[in-house]
Short mmCIF file of N, CA, C and O in Angstrom, two decimals:
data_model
loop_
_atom_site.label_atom_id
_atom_site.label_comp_id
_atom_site.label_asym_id
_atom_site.label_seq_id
_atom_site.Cartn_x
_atom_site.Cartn_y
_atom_site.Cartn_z
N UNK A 23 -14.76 4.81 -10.04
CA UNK A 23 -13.56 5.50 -9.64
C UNK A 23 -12.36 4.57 -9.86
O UNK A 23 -12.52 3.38 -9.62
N UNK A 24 -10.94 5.09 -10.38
CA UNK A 24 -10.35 3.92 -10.31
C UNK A 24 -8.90 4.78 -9.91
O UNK A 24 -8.68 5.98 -10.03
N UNK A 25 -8.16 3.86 -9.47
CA UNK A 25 -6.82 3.71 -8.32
C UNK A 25 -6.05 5.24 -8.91
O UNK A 25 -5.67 5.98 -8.00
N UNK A 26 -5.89 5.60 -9.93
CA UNK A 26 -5.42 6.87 -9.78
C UNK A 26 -5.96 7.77 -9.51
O UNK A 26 -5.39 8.86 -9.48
N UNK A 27 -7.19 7.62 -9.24
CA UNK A 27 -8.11 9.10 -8.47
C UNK A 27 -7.35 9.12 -7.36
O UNK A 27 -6.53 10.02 -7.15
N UNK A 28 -7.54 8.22 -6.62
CA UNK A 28 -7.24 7.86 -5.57
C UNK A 28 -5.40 8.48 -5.52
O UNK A 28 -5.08 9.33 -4.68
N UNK A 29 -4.80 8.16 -6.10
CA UNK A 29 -3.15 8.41 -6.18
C UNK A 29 -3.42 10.51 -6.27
O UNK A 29 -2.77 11.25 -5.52
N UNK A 30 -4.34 11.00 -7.17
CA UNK A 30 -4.36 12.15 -7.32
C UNK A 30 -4.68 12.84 -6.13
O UNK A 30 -4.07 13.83 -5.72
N UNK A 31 -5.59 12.34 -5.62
CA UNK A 31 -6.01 13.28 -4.55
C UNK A 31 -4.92 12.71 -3.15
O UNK A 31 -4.34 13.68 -2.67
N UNK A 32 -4.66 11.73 -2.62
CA UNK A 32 -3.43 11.51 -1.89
C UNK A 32 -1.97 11.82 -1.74
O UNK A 32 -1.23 11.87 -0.76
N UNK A 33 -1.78 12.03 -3.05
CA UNK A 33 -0.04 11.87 -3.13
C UNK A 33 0.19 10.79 -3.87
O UNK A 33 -0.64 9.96 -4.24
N UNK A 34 1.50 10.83 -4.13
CA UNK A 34 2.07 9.62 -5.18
C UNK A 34 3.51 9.02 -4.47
O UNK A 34 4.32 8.23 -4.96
N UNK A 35 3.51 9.89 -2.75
CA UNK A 35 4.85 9.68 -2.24
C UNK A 35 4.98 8.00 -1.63
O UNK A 35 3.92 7.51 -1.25
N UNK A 36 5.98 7.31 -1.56
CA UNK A 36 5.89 6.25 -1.04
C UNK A 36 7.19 5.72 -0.21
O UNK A 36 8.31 5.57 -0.70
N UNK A 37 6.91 5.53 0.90
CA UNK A 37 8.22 5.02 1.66
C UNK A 37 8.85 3.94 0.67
O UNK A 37 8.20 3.18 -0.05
N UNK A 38 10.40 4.02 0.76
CA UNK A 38 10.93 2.53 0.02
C UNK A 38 12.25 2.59 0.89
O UNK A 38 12.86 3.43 1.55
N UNK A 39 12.39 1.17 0.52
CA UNK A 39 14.16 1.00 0.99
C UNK A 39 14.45 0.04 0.33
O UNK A 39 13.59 -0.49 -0.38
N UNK A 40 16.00 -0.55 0.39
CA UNK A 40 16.66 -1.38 -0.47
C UNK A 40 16.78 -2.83 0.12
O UNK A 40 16.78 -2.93 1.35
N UNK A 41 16.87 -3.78 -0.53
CA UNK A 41 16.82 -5.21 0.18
C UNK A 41 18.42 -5.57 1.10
O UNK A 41 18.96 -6.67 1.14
N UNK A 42 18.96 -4.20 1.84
CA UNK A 42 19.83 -4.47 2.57
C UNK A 42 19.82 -3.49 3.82
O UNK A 42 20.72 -3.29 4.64
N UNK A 43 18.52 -2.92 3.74
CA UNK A 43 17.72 -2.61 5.29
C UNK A 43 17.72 -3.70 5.64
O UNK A 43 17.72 -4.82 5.13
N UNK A 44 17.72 -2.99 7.19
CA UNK A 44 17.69 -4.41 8.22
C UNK A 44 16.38 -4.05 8.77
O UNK A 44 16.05 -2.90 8.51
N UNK A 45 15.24 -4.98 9.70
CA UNK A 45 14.41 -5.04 10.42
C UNK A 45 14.36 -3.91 10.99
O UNK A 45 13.51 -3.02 10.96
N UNK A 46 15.12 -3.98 11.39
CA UNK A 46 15.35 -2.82 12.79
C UNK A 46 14.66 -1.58 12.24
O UNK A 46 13.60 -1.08 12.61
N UNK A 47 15.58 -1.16 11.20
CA UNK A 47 15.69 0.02 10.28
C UNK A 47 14.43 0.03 9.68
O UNK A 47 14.05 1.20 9.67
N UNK A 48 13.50 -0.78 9.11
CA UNK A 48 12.28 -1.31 8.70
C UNK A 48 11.22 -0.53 9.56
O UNK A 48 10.39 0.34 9.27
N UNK A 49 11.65 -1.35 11.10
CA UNK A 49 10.41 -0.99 12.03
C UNK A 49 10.76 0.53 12.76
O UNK A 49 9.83 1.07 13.37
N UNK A 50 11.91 1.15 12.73
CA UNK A 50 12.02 2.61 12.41
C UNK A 50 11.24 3.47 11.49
O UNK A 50 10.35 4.26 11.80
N UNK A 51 11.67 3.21 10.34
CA UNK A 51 10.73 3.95 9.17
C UNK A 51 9.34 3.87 9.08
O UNK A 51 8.61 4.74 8.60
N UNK A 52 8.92 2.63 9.64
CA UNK A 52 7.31 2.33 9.55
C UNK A 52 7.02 3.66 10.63
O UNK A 52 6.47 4.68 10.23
N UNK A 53 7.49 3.46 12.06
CA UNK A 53 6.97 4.72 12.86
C UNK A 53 6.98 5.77 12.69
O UNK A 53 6.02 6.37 13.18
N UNK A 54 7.96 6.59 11.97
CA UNK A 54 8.46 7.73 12.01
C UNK A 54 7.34 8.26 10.77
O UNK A 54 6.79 9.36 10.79
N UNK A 55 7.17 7.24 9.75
CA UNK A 55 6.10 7.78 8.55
C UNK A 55 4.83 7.61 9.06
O UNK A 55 4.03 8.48 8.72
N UNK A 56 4.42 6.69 9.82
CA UNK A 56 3.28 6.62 10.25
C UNK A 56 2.34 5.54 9.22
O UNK A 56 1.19 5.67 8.81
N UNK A 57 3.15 4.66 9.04
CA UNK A 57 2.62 3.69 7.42
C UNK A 57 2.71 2.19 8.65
O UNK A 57 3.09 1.78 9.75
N UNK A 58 1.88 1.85 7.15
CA UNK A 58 1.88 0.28 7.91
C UNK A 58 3.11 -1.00 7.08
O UNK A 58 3.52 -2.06 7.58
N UNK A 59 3.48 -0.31 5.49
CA UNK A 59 4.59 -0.82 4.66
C UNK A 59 5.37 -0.04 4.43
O UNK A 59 5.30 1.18 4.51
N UNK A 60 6.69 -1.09 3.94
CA UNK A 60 7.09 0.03 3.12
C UNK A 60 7.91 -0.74 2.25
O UNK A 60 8.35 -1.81 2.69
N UNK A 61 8.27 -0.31 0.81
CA UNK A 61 8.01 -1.15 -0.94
C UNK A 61 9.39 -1.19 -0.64
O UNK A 61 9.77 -0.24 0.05
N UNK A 62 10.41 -2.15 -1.02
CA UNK A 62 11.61 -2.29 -1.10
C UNK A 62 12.02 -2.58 -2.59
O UNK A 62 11.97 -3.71 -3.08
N UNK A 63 12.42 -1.50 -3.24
CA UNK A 63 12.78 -1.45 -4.33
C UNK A 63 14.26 -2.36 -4.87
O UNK A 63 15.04 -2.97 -4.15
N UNK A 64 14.29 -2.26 -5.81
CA UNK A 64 15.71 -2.20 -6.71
C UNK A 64 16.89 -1.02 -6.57
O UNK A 64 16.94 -0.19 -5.67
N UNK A 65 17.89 -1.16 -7.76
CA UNK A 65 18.42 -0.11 -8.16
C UNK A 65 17.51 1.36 -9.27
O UNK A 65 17.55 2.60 -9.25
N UNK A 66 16.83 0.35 -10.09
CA UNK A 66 16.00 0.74 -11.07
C UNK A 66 14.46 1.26 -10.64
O UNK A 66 13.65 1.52 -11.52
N UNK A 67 14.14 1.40 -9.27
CA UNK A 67 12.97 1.76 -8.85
C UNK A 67 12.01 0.73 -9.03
O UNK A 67 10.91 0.77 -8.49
N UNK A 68 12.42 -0.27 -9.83
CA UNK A 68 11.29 -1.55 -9.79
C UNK A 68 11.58 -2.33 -8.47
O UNK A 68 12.63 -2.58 -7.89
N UNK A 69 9.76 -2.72 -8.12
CA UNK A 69 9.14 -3.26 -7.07
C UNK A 69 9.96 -4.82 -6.73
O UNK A 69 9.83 -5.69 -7.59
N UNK A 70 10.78 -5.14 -5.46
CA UNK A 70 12.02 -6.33 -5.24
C UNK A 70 10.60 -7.40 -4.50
O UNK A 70 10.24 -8.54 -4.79
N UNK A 71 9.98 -6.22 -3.26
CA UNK A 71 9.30 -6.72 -2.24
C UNK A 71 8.66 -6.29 -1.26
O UNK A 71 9.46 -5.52 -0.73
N UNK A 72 7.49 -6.28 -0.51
CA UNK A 72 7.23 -5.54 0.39
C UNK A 72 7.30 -6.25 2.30
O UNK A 72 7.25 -7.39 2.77
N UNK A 73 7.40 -5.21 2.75
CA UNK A 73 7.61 -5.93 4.28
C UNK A 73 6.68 -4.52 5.08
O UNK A 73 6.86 -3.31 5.01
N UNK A 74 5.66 -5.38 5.82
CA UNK A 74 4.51 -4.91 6.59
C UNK A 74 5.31 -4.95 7.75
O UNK A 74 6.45 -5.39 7.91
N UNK A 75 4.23 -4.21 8.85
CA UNK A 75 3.97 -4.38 10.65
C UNK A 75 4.00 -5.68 10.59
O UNK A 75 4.91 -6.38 11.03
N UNK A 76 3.08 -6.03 10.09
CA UNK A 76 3.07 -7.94 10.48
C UNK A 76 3.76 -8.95 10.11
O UNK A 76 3.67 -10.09 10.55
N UNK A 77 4.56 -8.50 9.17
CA UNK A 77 5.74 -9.22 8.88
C UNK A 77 7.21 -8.83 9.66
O UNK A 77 8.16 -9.59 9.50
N UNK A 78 7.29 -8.03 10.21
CA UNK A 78 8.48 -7.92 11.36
C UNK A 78 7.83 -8.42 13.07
O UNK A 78 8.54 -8.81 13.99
N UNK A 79 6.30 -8.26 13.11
CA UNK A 79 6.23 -8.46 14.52
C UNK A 79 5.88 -10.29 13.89
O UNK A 79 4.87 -10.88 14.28
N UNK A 80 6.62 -10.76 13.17
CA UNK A 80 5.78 -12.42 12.86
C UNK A 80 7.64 -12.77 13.13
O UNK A 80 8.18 -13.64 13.82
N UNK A 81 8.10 -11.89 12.43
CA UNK A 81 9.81 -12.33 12.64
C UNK A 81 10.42 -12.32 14.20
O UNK A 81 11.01 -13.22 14.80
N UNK A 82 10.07 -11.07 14.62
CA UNK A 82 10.22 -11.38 16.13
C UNK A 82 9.93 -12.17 16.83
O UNK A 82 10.77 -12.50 17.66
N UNK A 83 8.80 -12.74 16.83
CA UNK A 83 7.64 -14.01 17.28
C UNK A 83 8.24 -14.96 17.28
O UNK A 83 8.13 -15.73 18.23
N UNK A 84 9.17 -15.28 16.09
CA UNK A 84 9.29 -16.09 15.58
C UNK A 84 10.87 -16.90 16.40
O UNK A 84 11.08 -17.97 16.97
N UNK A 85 11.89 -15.39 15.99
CA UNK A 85 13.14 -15.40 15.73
C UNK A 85 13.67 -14.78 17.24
O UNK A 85 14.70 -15.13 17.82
N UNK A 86 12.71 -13.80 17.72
CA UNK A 86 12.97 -12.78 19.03
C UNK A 86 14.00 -11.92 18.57
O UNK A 86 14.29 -12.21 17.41
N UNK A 87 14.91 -10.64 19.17
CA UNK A 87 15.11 -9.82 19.04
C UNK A 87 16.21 -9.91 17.91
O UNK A 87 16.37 -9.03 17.08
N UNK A 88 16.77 -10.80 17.96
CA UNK A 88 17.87 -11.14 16.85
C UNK A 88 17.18 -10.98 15.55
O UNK A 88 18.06 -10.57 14.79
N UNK A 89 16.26 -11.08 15.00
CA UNK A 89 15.57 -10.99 14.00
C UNK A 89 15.65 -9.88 13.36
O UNK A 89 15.29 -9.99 12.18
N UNK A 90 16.15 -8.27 13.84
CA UNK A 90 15.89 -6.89 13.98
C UNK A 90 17.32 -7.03 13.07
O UNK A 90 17.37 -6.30 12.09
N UNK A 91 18.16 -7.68 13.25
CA UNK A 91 19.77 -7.56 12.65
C UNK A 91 19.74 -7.76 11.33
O UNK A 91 20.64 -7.30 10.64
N UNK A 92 18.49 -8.62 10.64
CA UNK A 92 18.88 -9.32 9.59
C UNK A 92 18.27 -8.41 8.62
O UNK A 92 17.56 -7.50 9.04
N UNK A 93 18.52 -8.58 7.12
CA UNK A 93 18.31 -7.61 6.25
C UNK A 93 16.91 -7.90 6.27
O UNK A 93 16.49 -8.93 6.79
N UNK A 94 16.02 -6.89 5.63
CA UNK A 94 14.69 -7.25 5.00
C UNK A 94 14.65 -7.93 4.12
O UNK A 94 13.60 -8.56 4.12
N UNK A 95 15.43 -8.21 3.15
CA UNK A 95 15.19 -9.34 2.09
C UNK A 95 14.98 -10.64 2.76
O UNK A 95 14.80 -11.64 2.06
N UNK A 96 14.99 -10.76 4.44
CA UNK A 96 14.70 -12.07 4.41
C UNK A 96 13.90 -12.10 5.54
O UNK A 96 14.02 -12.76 6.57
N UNK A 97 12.72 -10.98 5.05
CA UNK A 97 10.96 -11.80 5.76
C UNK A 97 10.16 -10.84 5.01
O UNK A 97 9.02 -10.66 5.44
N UNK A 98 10.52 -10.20 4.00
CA UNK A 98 10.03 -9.25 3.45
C UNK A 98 9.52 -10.73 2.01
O UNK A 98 10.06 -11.80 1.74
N UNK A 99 7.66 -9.66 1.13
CA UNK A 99 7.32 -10.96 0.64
C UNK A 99 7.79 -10.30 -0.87
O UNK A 99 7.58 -9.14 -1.25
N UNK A 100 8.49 -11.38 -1.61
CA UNK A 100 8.93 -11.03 -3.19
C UNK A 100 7.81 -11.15 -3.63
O UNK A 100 7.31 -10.03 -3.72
N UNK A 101 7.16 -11.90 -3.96
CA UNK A 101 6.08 -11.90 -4.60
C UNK A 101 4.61 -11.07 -4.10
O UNK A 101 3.62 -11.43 -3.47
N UNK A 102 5.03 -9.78 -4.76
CA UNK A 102 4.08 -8.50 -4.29
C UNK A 102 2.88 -9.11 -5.05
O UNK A 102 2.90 -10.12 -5.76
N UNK A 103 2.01 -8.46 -4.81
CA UNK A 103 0.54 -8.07 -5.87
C UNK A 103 0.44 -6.51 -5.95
O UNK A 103 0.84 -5.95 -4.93
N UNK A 104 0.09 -5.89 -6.71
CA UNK A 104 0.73 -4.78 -7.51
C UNK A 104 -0.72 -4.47 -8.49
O UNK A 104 -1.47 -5.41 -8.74
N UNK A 105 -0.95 -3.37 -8.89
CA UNK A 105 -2.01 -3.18 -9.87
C UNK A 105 -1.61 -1.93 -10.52
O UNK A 105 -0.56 -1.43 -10.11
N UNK A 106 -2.31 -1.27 -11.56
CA UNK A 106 -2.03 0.04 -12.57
C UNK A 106 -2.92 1.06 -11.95
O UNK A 106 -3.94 0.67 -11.39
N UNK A 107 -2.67 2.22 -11.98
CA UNK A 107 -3.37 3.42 -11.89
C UNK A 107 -5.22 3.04 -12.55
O UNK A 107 -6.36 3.34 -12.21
N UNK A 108 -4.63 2.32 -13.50
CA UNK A 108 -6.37 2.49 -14.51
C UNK A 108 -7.14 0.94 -13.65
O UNK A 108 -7.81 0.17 -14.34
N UNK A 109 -7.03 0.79 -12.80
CA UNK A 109 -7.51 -0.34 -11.97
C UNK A 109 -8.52 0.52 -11.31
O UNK A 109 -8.15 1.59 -10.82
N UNK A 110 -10.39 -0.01 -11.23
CA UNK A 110 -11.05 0.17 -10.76
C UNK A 110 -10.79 0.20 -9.05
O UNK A 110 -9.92 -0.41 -8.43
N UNK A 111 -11.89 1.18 -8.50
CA UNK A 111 -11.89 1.09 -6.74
C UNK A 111 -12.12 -0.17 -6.48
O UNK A 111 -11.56 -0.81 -5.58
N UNK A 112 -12.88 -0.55 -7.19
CA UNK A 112 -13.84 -1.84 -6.98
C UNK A 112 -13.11 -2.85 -7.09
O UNK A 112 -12.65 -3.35 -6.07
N UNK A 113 -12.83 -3.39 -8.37
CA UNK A 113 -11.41 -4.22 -8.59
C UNK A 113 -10.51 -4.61 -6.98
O UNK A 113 -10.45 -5.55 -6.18
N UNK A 114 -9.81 -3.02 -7.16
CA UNK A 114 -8.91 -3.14 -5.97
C UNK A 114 -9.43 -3.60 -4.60
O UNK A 114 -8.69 -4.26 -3.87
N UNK A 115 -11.13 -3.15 -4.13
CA UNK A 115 -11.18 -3.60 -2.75
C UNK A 115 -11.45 -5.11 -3.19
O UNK A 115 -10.89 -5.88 -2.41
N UNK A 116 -11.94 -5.58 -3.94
CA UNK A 116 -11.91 -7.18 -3.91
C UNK A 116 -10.67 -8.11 -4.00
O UNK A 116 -10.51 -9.08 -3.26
N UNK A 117 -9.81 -7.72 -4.99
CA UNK A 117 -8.62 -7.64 -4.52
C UNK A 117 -7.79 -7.92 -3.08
O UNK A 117 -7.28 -8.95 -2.64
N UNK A 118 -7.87 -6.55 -2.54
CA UNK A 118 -7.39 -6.67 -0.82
C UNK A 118 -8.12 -7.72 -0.17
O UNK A 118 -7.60 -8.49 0.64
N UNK A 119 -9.57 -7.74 -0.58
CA UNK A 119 -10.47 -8.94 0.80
C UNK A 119 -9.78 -10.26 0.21
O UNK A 119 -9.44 -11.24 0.87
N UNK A 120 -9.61 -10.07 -1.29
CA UNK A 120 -9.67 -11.77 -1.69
C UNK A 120 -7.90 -12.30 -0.91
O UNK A 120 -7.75 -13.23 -0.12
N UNK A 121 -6.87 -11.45 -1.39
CA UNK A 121 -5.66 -11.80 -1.16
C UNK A 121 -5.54 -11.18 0.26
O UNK A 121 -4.33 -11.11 0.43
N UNK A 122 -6.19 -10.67 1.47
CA UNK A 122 -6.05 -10.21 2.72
C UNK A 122 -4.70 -9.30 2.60
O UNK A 122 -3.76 -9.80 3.22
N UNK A 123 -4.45 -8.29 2.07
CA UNK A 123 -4.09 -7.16 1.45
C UNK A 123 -4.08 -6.02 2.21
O UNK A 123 -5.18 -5.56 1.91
N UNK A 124 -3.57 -5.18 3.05
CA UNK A 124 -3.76 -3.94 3.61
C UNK A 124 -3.00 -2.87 2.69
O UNK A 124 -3.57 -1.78 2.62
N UNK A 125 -1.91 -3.01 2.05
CA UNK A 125 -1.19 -2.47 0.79
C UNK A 125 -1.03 -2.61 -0.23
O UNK A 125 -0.16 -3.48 -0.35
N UNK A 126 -1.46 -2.14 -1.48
CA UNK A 126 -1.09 -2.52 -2.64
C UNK A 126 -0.37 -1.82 -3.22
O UNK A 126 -0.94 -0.74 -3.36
N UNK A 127 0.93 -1.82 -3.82
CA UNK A 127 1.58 -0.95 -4.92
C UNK A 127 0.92 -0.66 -5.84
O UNK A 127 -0.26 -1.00 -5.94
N UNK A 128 1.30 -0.24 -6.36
CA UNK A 128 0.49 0.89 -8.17
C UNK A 128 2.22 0.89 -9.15
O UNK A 128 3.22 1.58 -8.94
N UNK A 129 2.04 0.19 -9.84
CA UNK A 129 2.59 0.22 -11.04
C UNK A 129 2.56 0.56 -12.39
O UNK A 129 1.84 -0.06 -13.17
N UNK A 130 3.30 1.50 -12.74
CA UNK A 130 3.16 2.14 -14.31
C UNK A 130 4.63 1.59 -15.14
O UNK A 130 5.83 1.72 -14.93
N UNK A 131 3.99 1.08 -15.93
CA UNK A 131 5.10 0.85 -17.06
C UNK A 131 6.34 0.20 -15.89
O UNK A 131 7.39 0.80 -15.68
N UNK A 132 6.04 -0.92 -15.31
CA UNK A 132 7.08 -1.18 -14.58
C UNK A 132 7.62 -0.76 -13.23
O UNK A 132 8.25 -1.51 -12.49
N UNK A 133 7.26 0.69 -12.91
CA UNK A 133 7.79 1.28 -12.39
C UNK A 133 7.01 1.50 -10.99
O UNK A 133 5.79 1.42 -11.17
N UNK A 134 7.40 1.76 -9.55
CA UNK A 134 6.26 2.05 -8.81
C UNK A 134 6.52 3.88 -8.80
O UNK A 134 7.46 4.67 -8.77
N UNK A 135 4.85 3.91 -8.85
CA UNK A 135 4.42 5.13 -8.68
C UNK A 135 3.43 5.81 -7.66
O UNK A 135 3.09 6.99 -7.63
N UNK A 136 3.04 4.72 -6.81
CA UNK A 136 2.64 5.05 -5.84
C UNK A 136 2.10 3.98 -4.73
O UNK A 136 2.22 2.85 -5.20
N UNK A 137 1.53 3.95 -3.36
CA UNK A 137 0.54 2.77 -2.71
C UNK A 137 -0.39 2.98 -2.16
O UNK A 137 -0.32 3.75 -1.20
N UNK A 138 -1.39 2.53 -2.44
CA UNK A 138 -2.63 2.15 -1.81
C UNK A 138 -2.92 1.56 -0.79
O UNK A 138 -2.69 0.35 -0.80
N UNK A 139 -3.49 2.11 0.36
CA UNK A 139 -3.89 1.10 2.04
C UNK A 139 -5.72 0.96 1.59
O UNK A 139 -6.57 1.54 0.91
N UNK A 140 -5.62 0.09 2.26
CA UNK A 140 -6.96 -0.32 2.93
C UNK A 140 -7.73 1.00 3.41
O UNK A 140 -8.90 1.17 3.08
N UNK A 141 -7.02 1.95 4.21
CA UNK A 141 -7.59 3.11 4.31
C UNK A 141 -8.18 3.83 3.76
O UNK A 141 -9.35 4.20 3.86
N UNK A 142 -6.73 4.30 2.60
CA UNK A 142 -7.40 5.06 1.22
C UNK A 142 -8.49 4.75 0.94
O UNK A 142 -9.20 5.75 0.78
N UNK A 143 -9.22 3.42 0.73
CA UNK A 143 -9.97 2.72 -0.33
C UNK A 143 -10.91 2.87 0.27
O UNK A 143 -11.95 3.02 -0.36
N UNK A 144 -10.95 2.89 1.83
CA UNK A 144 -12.15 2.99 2.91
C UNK A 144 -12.83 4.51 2.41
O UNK A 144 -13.93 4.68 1.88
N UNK A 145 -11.90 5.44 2.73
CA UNK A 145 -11.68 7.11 2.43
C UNK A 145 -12.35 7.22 1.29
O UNK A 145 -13.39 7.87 1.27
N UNK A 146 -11.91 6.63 0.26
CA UNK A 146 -12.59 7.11 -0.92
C UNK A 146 -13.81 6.12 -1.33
O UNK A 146 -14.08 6.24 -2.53
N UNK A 147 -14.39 5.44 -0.85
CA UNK A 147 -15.52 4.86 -0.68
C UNK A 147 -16.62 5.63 -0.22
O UNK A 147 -17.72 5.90 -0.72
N UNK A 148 -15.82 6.04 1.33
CA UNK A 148 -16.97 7.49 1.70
C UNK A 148 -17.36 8.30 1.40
O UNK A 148 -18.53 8.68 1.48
N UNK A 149 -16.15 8.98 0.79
CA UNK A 149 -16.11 10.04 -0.39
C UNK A 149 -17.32 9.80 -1.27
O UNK A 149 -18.12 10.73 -1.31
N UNK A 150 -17.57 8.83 -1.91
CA UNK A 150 -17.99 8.67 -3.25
C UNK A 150 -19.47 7.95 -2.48
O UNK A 150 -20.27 7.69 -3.38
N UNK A 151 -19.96 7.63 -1.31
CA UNK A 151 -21.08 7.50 -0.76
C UNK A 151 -21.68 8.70 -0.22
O UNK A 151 -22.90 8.80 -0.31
N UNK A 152 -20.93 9.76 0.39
CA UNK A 152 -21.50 11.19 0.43
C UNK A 152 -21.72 11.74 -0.75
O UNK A 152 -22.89 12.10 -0.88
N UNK A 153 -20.98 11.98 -1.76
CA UNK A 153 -20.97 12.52 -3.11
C UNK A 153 -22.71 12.11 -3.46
O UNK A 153 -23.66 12.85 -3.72
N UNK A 154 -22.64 10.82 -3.36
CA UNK A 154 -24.25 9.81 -4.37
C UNK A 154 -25.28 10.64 -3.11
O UNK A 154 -26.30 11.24 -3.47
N UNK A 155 -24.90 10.59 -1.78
CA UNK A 155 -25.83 11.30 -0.73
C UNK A 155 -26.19 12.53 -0.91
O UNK A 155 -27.40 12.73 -0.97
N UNK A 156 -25.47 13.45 -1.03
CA UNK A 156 -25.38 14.96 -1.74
C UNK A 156 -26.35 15.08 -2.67
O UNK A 156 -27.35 15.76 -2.44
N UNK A 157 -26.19 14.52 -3.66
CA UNK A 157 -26.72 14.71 -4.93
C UNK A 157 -28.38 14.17 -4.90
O UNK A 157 -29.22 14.75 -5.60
N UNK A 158 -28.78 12.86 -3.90
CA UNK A 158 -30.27 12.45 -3.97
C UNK A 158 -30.87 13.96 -2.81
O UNK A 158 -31.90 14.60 -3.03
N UNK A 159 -30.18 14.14 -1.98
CA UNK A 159 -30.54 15.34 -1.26
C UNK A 159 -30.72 16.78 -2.25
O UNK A 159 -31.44 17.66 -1.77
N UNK A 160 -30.12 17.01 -3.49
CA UNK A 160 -30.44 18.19 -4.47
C UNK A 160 -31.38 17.67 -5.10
O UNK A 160 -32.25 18.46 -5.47
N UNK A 161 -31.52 16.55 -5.38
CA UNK A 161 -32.67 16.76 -6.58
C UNK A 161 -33.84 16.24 -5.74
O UNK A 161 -34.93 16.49 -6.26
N UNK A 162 -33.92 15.56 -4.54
CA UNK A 162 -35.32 15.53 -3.80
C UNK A 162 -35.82 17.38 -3.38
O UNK A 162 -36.99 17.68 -3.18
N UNK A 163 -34.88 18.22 -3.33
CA UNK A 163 -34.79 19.25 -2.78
C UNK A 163 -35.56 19.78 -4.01
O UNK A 163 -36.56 20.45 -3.76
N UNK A 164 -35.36 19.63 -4.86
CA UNK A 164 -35.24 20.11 -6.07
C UNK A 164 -36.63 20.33 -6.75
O UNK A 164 -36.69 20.77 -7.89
#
């Protein structure tokens, strides 16, 4: 199975904001979508940086409530990890364990086109372990 199955059957929608959200505004959008990131783009829709749950509750920790004022460009991580639609399931969960990963962007030609959680990957793991279950159950049947 590989990462655009996954984009097909989910959606391709993705929270974003610009690197002049503030925290605050950050840990707003995370609740209201019900996400654990969200991709902070450019002008051009290309990927700037991403900023998690755990990267605003690490700023607070850190900084305390003043932290909420400052833009996301500064605890949000530039250096994403990012993969293509034609990227194996497999690939990708080794991936997340190796780099401790709960989000990955999906990039086409530059561009983001969609993200991947830890969830998804869980989801469609199951998926594709009932599917193999299904099928030894027809042909023992059989």
């Amino acid at each position: 199975m590989y990462v655009k199955t996954i984009l097909d059957e989910k959606g391709r929608n993705v929270v974003t904001g610009g690197p002049q959200l503030t925290v605050k505004q950050a840990a707003v959008y995370l609740h209201e979508n019900h996400i654990g990131a969200i991709v902070i783009v450019d002008r051009n829709d290309r990927i700037a940086g991403i900023v998690t749950e755990r990267d605003i509750v690490a700023a607070v920790a850190r900084n305390g409530a003043d932290s909420l004022d400052k833009p996301i460009s500064s605890i949000m991580w530039g250096n994403v990890y990012r993969c293509g639609e034609d990227q194996t399931v497999d690939d990708l969960m080794e991936m997340m364990s190796k780099l401790r990963a709960r989000h990955i962007p999906v990039e086409k030609e530059g561009r983001l086109v969609g993200i991947i959680s830890i969830g998804d990957v869980v989801k469609s793991h199951i998926r594709a372990i009932k599917h193999e279950a299904d099928a030894i159950k027809a042909y023992i049947a059989s």
